Coordinates of C-alpha atoms in Angstrom, one line a residue:
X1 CA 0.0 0.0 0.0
X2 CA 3.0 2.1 0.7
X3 CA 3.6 2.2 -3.5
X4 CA 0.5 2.8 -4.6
X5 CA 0.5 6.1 -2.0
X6 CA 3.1 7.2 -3.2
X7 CA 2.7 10.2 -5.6
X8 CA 6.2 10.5 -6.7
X9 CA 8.8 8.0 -7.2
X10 CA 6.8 4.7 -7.8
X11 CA 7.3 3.6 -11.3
X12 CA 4.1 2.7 -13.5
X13 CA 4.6 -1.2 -13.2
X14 CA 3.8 -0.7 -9.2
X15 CA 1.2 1.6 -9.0
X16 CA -2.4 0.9 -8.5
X17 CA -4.1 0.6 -11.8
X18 CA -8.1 0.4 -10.6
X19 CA -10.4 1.7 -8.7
X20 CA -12.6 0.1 -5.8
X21 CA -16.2 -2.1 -6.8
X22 CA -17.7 0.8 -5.0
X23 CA -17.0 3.2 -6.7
X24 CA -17.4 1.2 -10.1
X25 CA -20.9 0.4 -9.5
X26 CA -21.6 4.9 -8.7
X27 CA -19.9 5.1 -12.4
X28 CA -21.9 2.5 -13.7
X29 CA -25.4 4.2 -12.0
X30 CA -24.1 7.2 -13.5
X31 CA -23.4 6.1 -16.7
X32 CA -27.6 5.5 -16.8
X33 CA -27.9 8.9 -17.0
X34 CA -25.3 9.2 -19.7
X35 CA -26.4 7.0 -21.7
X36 CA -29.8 8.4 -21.6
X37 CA -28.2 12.0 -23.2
X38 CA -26.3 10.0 -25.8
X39 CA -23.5 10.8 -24.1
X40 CA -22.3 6.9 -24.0
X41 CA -23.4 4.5 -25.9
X42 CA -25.4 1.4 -25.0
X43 CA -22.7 -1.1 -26.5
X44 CA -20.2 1.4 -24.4
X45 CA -22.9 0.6 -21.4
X46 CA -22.9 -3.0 -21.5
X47 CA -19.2 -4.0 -22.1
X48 CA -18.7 -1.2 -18.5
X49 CA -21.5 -3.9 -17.1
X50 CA -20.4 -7.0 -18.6
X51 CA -16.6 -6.2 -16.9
X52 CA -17.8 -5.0 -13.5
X53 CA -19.7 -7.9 -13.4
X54 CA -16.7 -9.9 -13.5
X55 CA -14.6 -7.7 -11.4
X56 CA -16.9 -7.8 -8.3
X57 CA -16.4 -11.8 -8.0
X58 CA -13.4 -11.9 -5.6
X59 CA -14.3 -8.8 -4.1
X60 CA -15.3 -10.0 -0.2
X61 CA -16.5 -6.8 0.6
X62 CA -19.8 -7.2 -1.2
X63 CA -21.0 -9.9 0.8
X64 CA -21.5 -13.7 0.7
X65 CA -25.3 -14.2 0.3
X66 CA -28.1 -11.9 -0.4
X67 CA -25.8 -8.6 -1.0
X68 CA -23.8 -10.1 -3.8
X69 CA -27.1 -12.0 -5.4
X70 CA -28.7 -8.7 -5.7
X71 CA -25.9 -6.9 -7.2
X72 CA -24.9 -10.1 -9.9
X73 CA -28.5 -9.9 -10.5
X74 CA -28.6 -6.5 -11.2
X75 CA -25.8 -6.4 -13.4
X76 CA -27.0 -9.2 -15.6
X77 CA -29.3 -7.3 -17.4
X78 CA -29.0 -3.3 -18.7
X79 CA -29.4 -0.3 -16.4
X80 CA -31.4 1.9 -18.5
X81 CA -32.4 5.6 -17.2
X82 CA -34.9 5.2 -15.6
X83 CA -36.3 2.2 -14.9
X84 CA -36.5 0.3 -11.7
X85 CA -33.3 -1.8 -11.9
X86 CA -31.1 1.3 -11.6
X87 CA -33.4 2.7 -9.0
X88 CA -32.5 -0.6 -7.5
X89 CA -29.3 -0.4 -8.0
X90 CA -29.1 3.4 -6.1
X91 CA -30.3 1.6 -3.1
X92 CA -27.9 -2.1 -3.3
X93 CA -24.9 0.8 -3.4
X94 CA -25.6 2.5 -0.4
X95 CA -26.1 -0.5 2.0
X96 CA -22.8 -2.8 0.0
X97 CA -21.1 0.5 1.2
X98 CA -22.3 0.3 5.0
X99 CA -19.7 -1.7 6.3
X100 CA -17.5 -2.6 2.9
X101 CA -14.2 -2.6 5.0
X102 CA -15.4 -4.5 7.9
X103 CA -16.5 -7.8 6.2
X104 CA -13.5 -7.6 4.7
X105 CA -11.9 -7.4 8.0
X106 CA -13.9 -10.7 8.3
X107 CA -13.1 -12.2 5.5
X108 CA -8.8 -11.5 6.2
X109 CA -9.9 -13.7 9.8
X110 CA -10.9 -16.6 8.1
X111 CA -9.3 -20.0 7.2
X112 CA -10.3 -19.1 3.4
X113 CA -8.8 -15.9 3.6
X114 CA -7.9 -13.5 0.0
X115 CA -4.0 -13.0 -1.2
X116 CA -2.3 -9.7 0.5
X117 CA -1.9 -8.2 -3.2
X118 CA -5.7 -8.2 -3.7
X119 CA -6.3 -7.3 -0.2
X120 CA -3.9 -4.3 -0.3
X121 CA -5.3 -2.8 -3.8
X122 CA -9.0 -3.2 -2.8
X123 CA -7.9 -1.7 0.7
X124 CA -6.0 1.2 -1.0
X125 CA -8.6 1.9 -3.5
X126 CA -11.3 2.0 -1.8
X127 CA -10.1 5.1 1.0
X128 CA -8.4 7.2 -2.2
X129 CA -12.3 6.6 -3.5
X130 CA -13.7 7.9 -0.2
X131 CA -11.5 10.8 -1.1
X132 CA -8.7 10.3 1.9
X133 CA -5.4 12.6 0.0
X134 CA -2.4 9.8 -1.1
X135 CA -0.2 11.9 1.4
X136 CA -2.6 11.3 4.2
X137 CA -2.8 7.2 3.6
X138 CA 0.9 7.0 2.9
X139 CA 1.6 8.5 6.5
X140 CA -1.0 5.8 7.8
X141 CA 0.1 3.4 5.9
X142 CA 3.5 4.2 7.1
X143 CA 2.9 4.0 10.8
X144 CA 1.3 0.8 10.5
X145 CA 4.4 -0.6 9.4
X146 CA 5.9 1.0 11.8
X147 CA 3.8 -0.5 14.4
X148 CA 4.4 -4.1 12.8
X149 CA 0.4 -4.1 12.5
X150 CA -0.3 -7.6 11.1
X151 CA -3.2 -7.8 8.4
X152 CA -6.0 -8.1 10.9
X153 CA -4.9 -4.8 12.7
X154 CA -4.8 -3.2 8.2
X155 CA -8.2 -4.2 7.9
X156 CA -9.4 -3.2 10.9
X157 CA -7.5 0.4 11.2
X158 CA -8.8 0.8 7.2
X159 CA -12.2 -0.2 8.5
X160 CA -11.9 2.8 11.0
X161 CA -11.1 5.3 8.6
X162 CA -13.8 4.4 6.1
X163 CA -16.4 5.3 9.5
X164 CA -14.5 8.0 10.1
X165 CA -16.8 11.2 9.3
X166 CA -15.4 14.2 6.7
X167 CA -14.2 17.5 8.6
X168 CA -14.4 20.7 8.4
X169 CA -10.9 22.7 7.4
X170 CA -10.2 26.0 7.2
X171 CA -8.0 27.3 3.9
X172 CA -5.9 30.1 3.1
X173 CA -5.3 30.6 -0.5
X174 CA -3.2 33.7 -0.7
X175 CA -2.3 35.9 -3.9
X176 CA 0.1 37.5 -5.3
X177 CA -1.2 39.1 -8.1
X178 CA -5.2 39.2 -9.2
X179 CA -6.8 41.6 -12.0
X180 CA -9.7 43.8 -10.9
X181 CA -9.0 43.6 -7.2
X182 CA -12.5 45.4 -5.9
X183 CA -14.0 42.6 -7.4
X184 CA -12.8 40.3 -4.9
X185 CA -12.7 42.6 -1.9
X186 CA -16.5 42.8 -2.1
X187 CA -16.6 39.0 -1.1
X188 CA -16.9 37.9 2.7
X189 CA -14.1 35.6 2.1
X190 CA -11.3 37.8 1.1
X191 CA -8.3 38.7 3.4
X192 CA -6.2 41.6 2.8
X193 CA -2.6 41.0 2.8
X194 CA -2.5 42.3 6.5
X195 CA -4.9 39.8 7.6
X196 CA -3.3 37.2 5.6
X197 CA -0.5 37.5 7.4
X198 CA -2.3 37.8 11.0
X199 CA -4.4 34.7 10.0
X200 CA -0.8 33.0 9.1
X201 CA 0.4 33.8 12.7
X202 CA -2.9 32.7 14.4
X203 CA -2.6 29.8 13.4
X204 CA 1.2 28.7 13.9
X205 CA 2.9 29.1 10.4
X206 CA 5.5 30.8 9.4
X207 CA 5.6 34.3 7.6
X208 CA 9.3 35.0 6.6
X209 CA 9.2 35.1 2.9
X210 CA 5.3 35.7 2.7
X211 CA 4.5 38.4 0.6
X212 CA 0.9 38.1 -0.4
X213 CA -1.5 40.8 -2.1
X214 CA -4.3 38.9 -0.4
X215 CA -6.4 36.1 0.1
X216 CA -9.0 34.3 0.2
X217 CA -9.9 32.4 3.1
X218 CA -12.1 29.3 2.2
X219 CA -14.2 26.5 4.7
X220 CA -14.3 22.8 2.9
X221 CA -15.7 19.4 4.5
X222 CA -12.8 17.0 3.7
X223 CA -11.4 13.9 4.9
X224 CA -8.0 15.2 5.2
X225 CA -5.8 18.5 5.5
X226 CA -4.5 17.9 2.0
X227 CA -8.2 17.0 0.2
X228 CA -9.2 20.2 1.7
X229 CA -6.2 21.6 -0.3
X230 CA -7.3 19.6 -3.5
X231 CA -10.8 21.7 -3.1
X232 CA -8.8 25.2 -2.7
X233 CA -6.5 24.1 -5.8
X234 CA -9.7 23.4 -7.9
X235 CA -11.4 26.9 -6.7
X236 CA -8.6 28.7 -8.1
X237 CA -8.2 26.8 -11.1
X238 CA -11.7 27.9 -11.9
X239 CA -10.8 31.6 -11.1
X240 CA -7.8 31.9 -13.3
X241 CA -9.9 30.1 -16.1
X242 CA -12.6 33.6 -15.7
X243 CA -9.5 35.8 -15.7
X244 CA -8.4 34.3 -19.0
X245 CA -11.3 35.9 -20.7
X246 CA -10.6 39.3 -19.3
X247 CA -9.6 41.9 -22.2
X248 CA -6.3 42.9 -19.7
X249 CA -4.7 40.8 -17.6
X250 CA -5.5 37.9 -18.9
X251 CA -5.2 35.0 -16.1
X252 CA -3.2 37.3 -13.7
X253 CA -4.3 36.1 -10.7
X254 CA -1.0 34.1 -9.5
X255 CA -1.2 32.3 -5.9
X256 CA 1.8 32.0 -4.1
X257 CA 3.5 28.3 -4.1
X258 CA 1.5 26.9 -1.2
X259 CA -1.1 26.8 0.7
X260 CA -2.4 26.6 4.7
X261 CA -4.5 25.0 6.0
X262 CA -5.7 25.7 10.1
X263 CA -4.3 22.9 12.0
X264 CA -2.0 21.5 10.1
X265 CA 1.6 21.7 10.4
X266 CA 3.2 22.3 7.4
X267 CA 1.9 24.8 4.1
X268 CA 1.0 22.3 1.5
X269 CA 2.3 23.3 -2.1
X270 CA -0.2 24.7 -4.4
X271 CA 1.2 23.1 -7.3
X272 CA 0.2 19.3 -6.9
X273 CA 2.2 16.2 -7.5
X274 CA 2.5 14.8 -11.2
X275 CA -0.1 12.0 -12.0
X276 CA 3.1 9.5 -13.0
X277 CA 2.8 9.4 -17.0
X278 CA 6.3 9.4 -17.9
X279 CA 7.6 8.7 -21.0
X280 CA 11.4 8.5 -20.4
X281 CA 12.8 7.5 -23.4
X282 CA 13.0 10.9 -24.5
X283 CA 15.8 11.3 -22.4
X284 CA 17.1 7.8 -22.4
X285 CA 17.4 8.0 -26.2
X286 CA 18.4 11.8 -26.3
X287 CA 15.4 13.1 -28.0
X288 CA 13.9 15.6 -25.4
X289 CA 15.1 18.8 -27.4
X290 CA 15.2 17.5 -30.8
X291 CA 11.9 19.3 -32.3
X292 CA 14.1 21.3 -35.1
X293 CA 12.4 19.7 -38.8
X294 CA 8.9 18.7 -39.8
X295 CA 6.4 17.4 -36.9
X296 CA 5.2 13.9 -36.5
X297 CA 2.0 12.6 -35.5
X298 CA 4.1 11.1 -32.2
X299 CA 5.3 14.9 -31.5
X300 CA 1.5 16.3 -31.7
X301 CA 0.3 13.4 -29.2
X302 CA 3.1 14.6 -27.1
X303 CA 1.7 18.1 -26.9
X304 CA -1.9 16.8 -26.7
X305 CA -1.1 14.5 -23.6
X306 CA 1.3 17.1 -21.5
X307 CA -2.2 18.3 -19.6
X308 CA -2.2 14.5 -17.8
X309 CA 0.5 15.2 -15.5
X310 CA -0.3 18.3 -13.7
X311 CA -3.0 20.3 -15.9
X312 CA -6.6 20.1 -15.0
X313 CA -9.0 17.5 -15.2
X314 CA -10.9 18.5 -17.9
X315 CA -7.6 19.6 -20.7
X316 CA -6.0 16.5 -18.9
X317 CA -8.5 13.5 -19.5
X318 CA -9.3 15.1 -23.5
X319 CA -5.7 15.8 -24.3
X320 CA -4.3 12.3 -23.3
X321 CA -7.3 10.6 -24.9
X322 CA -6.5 12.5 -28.1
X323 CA -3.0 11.5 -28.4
X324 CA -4.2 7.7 -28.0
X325 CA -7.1 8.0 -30.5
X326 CA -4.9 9.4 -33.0
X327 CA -2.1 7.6 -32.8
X328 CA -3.8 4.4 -32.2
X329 CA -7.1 4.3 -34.8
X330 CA -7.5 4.2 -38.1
X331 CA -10.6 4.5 -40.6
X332 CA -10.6 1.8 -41.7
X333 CA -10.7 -0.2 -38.1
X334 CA -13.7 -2.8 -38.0
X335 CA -17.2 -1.1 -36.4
X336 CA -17.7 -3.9 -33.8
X337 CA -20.8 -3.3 -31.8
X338 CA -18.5 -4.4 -28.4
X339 CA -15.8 -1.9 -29.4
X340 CA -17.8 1.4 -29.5
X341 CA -16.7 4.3 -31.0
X342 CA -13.0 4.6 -30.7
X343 CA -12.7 2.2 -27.8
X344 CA -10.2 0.0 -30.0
X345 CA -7.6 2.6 -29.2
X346 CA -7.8 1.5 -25.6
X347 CA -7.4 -2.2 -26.6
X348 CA -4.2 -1.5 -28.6
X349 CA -2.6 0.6 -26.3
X350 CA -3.4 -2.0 -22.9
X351 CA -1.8 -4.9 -25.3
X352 CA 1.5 -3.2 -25.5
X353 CA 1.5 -1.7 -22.0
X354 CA 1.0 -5.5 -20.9
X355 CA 3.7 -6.2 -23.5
X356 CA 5.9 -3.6 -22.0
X357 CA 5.4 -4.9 -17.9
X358 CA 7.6 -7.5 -17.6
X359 CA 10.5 -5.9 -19.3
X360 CA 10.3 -3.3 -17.4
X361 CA 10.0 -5.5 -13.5
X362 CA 12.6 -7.7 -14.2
X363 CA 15.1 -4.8 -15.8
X364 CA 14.4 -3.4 -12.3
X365 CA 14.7 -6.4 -10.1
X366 CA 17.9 -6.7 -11.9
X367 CA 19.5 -3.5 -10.4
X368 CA 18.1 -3.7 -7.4
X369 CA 19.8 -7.2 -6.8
X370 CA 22.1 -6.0 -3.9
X371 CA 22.8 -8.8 -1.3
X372 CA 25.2 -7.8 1.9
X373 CA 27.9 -9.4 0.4
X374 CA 28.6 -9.6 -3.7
X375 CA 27.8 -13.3 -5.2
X376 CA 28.2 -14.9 -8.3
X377 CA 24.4 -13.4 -9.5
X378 CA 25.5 -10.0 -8.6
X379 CA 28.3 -10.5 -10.6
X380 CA 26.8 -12.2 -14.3
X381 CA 24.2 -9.3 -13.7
X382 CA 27.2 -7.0 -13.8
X383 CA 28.5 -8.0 -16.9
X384 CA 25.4 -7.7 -19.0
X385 CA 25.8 -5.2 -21.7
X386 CA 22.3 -4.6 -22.0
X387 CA 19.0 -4.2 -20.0
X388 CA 17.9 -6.9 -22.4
X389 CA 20.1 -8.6 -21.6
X390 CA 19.7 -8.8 -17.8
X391 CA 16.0 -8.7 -17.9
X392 CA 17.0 -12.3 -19.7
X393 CA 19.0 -13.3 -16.9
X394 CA 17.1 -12.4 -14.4
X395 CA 14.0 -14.4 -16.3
X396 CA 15.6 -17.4 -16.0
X397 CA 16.9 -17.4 -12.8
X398 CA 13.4 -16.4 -11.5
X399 CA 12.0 -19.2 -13.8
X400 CA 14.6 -22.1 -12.4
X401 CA 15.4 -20.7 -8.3
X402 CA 12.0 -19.2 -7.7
X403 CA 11.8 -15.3 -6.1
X404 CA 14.0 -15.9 -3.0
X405 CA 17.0 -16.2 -5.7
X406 CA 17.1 -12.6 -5.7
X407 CA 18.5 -11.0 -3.1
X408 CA 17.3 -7.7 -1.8
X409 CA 18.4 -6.9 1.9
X410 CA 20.6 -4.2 0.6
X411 CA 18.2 -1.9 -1.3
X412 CA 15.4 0.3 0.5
X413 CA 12.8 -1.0 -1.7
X414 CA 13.0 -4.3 -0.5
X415 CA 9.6 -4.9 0.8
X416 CA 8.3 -3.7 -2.6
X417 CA 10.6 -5.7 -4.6
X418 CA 10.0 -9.2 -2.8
X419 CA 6.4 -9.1 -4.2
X420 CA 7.7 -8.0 -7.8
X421 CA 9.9 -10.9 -7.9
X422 CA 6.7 -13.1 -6.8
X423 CA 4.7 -11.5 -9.1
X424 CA 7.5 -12.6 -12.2
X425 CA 7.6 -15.7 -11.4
X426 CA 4.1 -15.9 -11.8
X427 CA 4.1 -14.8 -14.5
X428 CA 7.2 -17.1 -15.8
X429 CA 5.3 -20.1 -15.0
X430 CA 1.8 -19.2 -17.1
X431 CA 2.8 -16.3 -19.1
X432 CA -0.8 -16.5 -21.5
X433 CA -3.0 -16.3 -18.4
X434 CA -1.1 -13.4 -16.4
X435 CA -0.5 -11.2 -19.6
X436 CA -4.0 -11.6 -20.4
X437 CA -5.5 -10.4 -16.8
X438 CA -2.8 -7.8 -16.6
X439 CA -3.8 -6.5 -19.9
X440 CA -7.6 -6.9 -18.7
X441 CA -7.0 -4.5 -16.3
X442 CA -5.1 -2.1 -18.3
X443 CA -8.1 -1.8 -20.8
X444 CA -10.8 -1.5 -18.3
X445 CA -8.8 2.1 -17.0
X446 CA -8.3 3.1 -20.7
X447 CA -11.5 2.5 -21.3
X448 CA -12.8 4.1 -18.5
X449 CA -10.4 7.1 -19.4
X450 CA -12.6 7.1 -22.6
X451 CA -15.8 7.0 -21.1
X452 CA -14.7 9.9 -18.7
X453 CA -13.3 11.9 -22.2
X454 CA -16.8 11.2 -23.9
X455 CA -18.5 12.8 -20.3
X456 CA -16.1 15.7 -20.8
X457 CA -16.5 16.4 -24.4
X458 CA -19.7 15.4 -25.5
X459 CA -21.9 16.3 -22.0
X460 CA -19.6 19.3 -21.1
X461 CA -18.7 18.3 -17.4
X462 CA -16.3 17.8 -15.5
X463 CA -18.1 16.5 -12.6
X464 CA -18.6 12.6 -13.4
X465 CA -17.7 10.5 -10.2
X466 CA -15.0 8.7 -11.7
X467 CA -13.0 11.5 -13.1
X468 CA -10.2 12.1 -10.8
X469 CA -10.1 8.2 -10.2
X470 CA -10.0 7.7 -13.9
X471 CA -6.8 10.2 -14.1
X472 CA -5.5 8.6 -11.0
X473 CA -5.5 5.1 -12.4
X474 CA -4.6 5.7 -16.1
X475 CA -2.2 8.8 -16.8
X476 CA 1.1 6.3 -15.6
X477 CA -0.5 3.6 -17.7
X478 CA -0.7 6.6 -20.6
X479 CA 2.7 7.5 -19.8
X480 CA 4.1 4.1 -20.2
X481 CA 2.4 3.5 -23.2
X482 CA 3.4 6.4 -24.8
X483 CA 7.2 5.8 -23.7
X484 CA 6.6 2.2 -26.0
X485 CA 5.3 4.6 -28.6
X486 CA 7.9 6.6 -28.9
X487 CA 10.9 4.3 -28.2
X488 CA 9.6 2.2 -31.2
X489 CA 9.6 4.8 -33.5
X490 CA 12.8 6.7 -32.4
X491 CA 14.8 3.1 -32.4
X492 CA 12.9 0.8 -34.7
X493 CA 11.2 3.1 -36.9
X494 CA 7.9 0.8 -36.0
X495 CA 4.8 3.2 -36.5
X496 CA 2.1 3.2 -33.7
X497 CA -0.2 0.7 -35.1
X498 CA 2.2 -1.4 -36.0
X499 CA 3.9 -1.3 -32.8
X500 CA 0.4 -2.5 -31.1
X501 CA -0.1 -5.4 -33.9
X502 CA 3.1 -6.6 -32.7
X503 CA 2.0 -6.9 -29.2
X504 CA -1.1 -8.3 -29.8
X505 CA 0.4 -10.7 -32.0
X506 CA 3.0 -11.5 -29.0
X507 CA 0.3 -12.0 -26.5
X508 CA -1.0 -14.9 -28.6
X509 CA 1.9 -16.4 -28.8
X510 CA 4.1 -15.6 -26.0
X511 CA 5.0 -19.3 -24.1
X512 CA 4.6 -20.7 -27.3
X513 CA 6.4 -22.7 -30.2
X514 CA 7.1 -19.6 -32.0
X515 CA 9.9 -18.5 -29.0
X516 CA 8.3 -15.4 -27.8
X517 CA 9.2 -14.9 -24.1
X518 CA 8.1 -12.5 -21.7
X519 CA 11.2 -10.2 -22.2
X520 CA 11.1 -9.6 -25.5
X521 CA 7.1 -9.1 -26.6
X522 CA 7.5 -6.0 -28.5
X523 CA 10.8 -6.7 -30.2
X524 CA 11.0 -7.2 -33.8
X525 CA 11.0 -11.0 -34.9

C-alpha cells in the first residue's frame, strides 16, 4: 500500500491501476444517466457492465449471500435511465457500502482468507475513492508498518477510517497578483494582505518570505488537510480560467507556491504532484530537445497529452485521450458493436502496455539485486551489456530458483521488490494467463479514461464521479504506453499501429512454439 500512496517515485509497473467495486458500480449508475443524453453508448454501457460484473467476484466486501445476489442480478441485465433496476441499484450501493471494509476485515480472519496483493489494492482503493489525500494514507500506511500491524490490525484500522466522518478545514489561499482587485474585496471571504498574514500567525505558520497581495480564506468538508487543499487548488483553477477571458490581464491572478491549512503543520504546495505518466525514453534515447524539422504525428500526441501530469481535469482527460485515438485508430478499423466508438484505441494501447510490464519488473529487479555481500548473481548481472540482456538473466533465474534467488536486503525497496519478484515468477510459469488479466486490467482504466473523455467532451462536465479516479489510475499507464510509442519509432522506426499489432500478436503467442518470451514481446521477430 506504501507504493500505490506514493505520488512521486513509484514507477508505472507498481502503482495501483483500478479503482474500488464501490465506486465502479456509482460510475456505472451514473453512466444511466449518460447514456440516456447520448452521451455513451449502449454497446459502451454494457461492455462497462459486462466487466464489473466480472470484477466484483473476488471482491469480499460485497458480501456472501443476499448482497452479492442482488448486485450479480442487477448487473446481468441493462441499467437503462430510468427504470426500476437502476433505481434498485441506487439503493444495493448505499447498504454494500455500509460496512465494505469491515467484512473484509472478516473475511482477512478466516481459514479461506484472500492473497495480501488483492487485499492491499482493494484496501488502498477504496479510501483514495472515499476521497482520503495519497499523502494522508501514505503516513498511515506508514505508521502501520511502523507499528508491525499484522493484516488483521490493516483491515481493521482501514475499516476505521472508512467510518470516520469528513471534517471541516479551514484554507488560506493567498495571492500574489489578481486583475480587478474590488472585485474580490466585495466577497466575505477575502483577506487583505494584513490579515493574511495575521491569519498566518494565528494559526502557527510561518511568515518570513510571505509576501501576499491577499487572500481568500475558504471552509471545505474534507477527509483530510490535503483534500481540503485539493478543493482550494480546484477553486482557483476555476478563477484563473474567468480571468483568461478578461480583455487585460488575462489569467493574472498568480497564488503563491502553497497553501495553509488551520491545523495542520506544514503549508501544502499549491502546485500538486505529477499523475506518474512518464515517458522517459525521450531522455534515455536523447530526443527531449530534438523538435528542429517537420512534426510527426508522435510529437502532436506529445503536446496533446502534456495536460495528464499536472493540468486540469478537464484539458487532462481530452488531451491524453486525443494522443491515443490518434495515434492508435484508423478509418478503416472494423465497427464492432462491443468496441464502440473509438474504444479500440484502448485495446491497442493496454496490449502493449502489458507487453511492456515484464520488461520493465525484471530490468528493475535486476539493479536492485544487492545482497550484503557480492555473489556470483551479482556479478553475471554486472556484466550484462544490455537491459535486455539482464531482464533475460534475471528471467531465468526467476523461472529455475523461484523469487527468494534474488536478493534484496541491501536496497530500501526491498519490501516492494519481494512481491515483484513473486509476481515474475508468476508470471514465468503461465505467461498467457497473467499477460491476459494484466492487460484486462489495463483496458478497463483506458476505457474508463474514454468514457470519462466522452462525459467531458460530449456532455460538457467535469463532474462525473470517476473522473479524478480515472486520471488517477490511467495517466502512468498513458505515460508508459506512450514511452513504448515513442521508443519504437525513435529506435525501430515501427509506427504506432504497427507497434500495437506486434503486441497483440505477442500475447497470442508468447510461451509458445514460435519463442516469444516474456522479455522480448514488443521486439522485432
Amino acid at each position: 500500500m506504501i507504493d500505490y500512496f506514493t505520488d512521486e517515485g513509484t514507477p508505472w509497473a507498481r502503482r495501483l491501476w483500478d479503482i474500488g467495486s464501490l465506486l465502479a458500480l456509482e460510475e456505472l449508475w451514473e453512466a444511466g444517466s449518460w447514456q440516456a443524453q447520448g452521451v455513451l453508448s449502449s454497446a459502451a454501457c454494457d461492455w462497462q457492465r459486462a466487466e464489473l460484473r466480472k470484477l466484483i467476484g473476488p471482491d469480499r466486501g460485497l458480501g456472501e449471500r443476499e448482497l452479492r445476489k442482488e448486485i450479480t442480478t442487477l448487473l446481468s441485465a441493462p441499467l437503462l435511465d430510468p427504470s426500476p433496476a437502476r433505481r434498485r441499484l441506487r439503493e444495493v450501493v448505499d447498504h454494500a457500502r455500509s460496512g465494505y471494509l469491515e467484512r473484509w476485515a472478516v473475511a482477512v480472519a478466516s481459514e479461506n482468507r484472500p492473497g495480501p496483493e488483492r487485499f492491499s489494492r482493494t484496501v488502498a482503493a477504496h479510501l483514495l475513492d472515499l476521497g482520503y489525500s495519497a499523502s494522508y494514507l501514505l503516513a498511515w500506511a506508514k505508521r502501520l508498518y511502523a507499528a508491525r500491524a499484522d493484516i488483521a490490525h490493516i483491515a481493521d484500522s482501514a475499516a476505521g477510517l472508512a467510518r470516520t466522518a469528513r471534517e471541516p478545514f479551514e484554507v488560506l489561499v493567498a495571492l500574489s497578483g489578481l486583475p480587478q482587485r474590488e472585485l474580490a474585496e466585495s466577497l466575505t471571504n477575502w483577506l487583505p494582505k494584513g490579515k493574511v498574514v495575521a491569519w498566518l500567525r494565528e494559526h502557527g505558520h510561518d511568515t518570513a518570505g510571505v509576501r501576499p497581495g491577499g487572500g481568500f480564506l475558504y471552509r471545505f468538508s474534507a477527509r483530510d488537510a490535503h483534500g481540503a487543499a485539493e478543493q482550494a487548488r480546484q477553486m482557483v483553477e476555476r478563477m484563473v480560467a474567468r480571468s483568461s477571458f478578461l480583455r487585460r490581464n488575462r489569467g493574472g491572478i498568480t497564488p503563491l507556491p502553497f497553501i495553509w491549512v488551520a491545523g495542520h503543520v506544514q503549508p501544502i504546495p499549491f502546485t500538486p504532484p505529477a499523475r506518474g505518466a512518464d515517458v522517459l525514453t525521450l531522455v534515455n534515447e536523447g530526443h527531449l530537445y530534438r523538435v528542429s524539422g517537420s512534426r510527426s504525428r508522435i510529437d502532436d500526441a506529445l503536446e496533446l497529452a502534456a495536460p495528464i501530469n499536472q493540468g486540469a481535469f478537464g484539458p487532462a482527460v481530452a488531451g491524453a485521450w486525443a494522443a491515443i485515438e490518434a495515434l492508435l485508430s484508423h478509418p478503416d478499423d472494423p465497427q464492432e458493436t462491443e468496441r464502440s466508438g473509438k474504444a479500440v484505441a484502448a485495446d491497442r494501447l493496454a496490449a502493449v502496455i502489458a507487453c511492456s510490464w515484464p520488461r520493465a519488473e525484471l530490468t528493475a529487479l535486476a539493479h536492485r539485486h544487492k545482497p550484503q555481500q557480492p555473489d556470483d548473481l551479482g556479478r553475471r548481472l554486472a556484466a550484462c551489456g544490455t537491459n535486455l540482456e539482464r531482464a533475460t538473466y534475471v528471467a531465468e533465474v526467476l523461472r529455475t530458483s523461484g523469487g527468494e534467488a534474488l536478493d534484496f536486503s541491501g536496497t530500501r525497496t526491498k519490501h516492494s521488490d519481494r512481491p515483484a519478484a513473486e509476481r515474475m515468477v508468476a508470471l514465468l510459469a503461465e505467461p498467457r494467463r497473467v499477460l491476459e488479466e494484466v492487460m484486462s486490467t489495463y483496458r478497463i482504466a483506458l476505457r474508463r479514461l474514454y468514457r470519462t473523455r466522452n462525459i467531458v467532451l460530449h456532455g460538457g462536465s467535469t463532474q462525473g464521479v470517476a473522473l479524478h479516479a480515472s486520471l488517477r489510475t490511467a495517466a502512468p499507464l498513458v505515460g508508459a504506453g506512450l514511452d513504448r510509442i515513442v521508443h519504437a519509432d525513435q529506435v525501430h522506426q515501427t509506427t504506432p499501429l504497427d507497434l500495437a499489432a506486434r503486441a497483440e500478436v505477442a500475447l497470442r503467442l508468447v510461451g509458445g512454439e514460435t519463442g516469444v518470451s516474456v522479455v522480448n514481446l514488443l521486439e522485432p521477430a
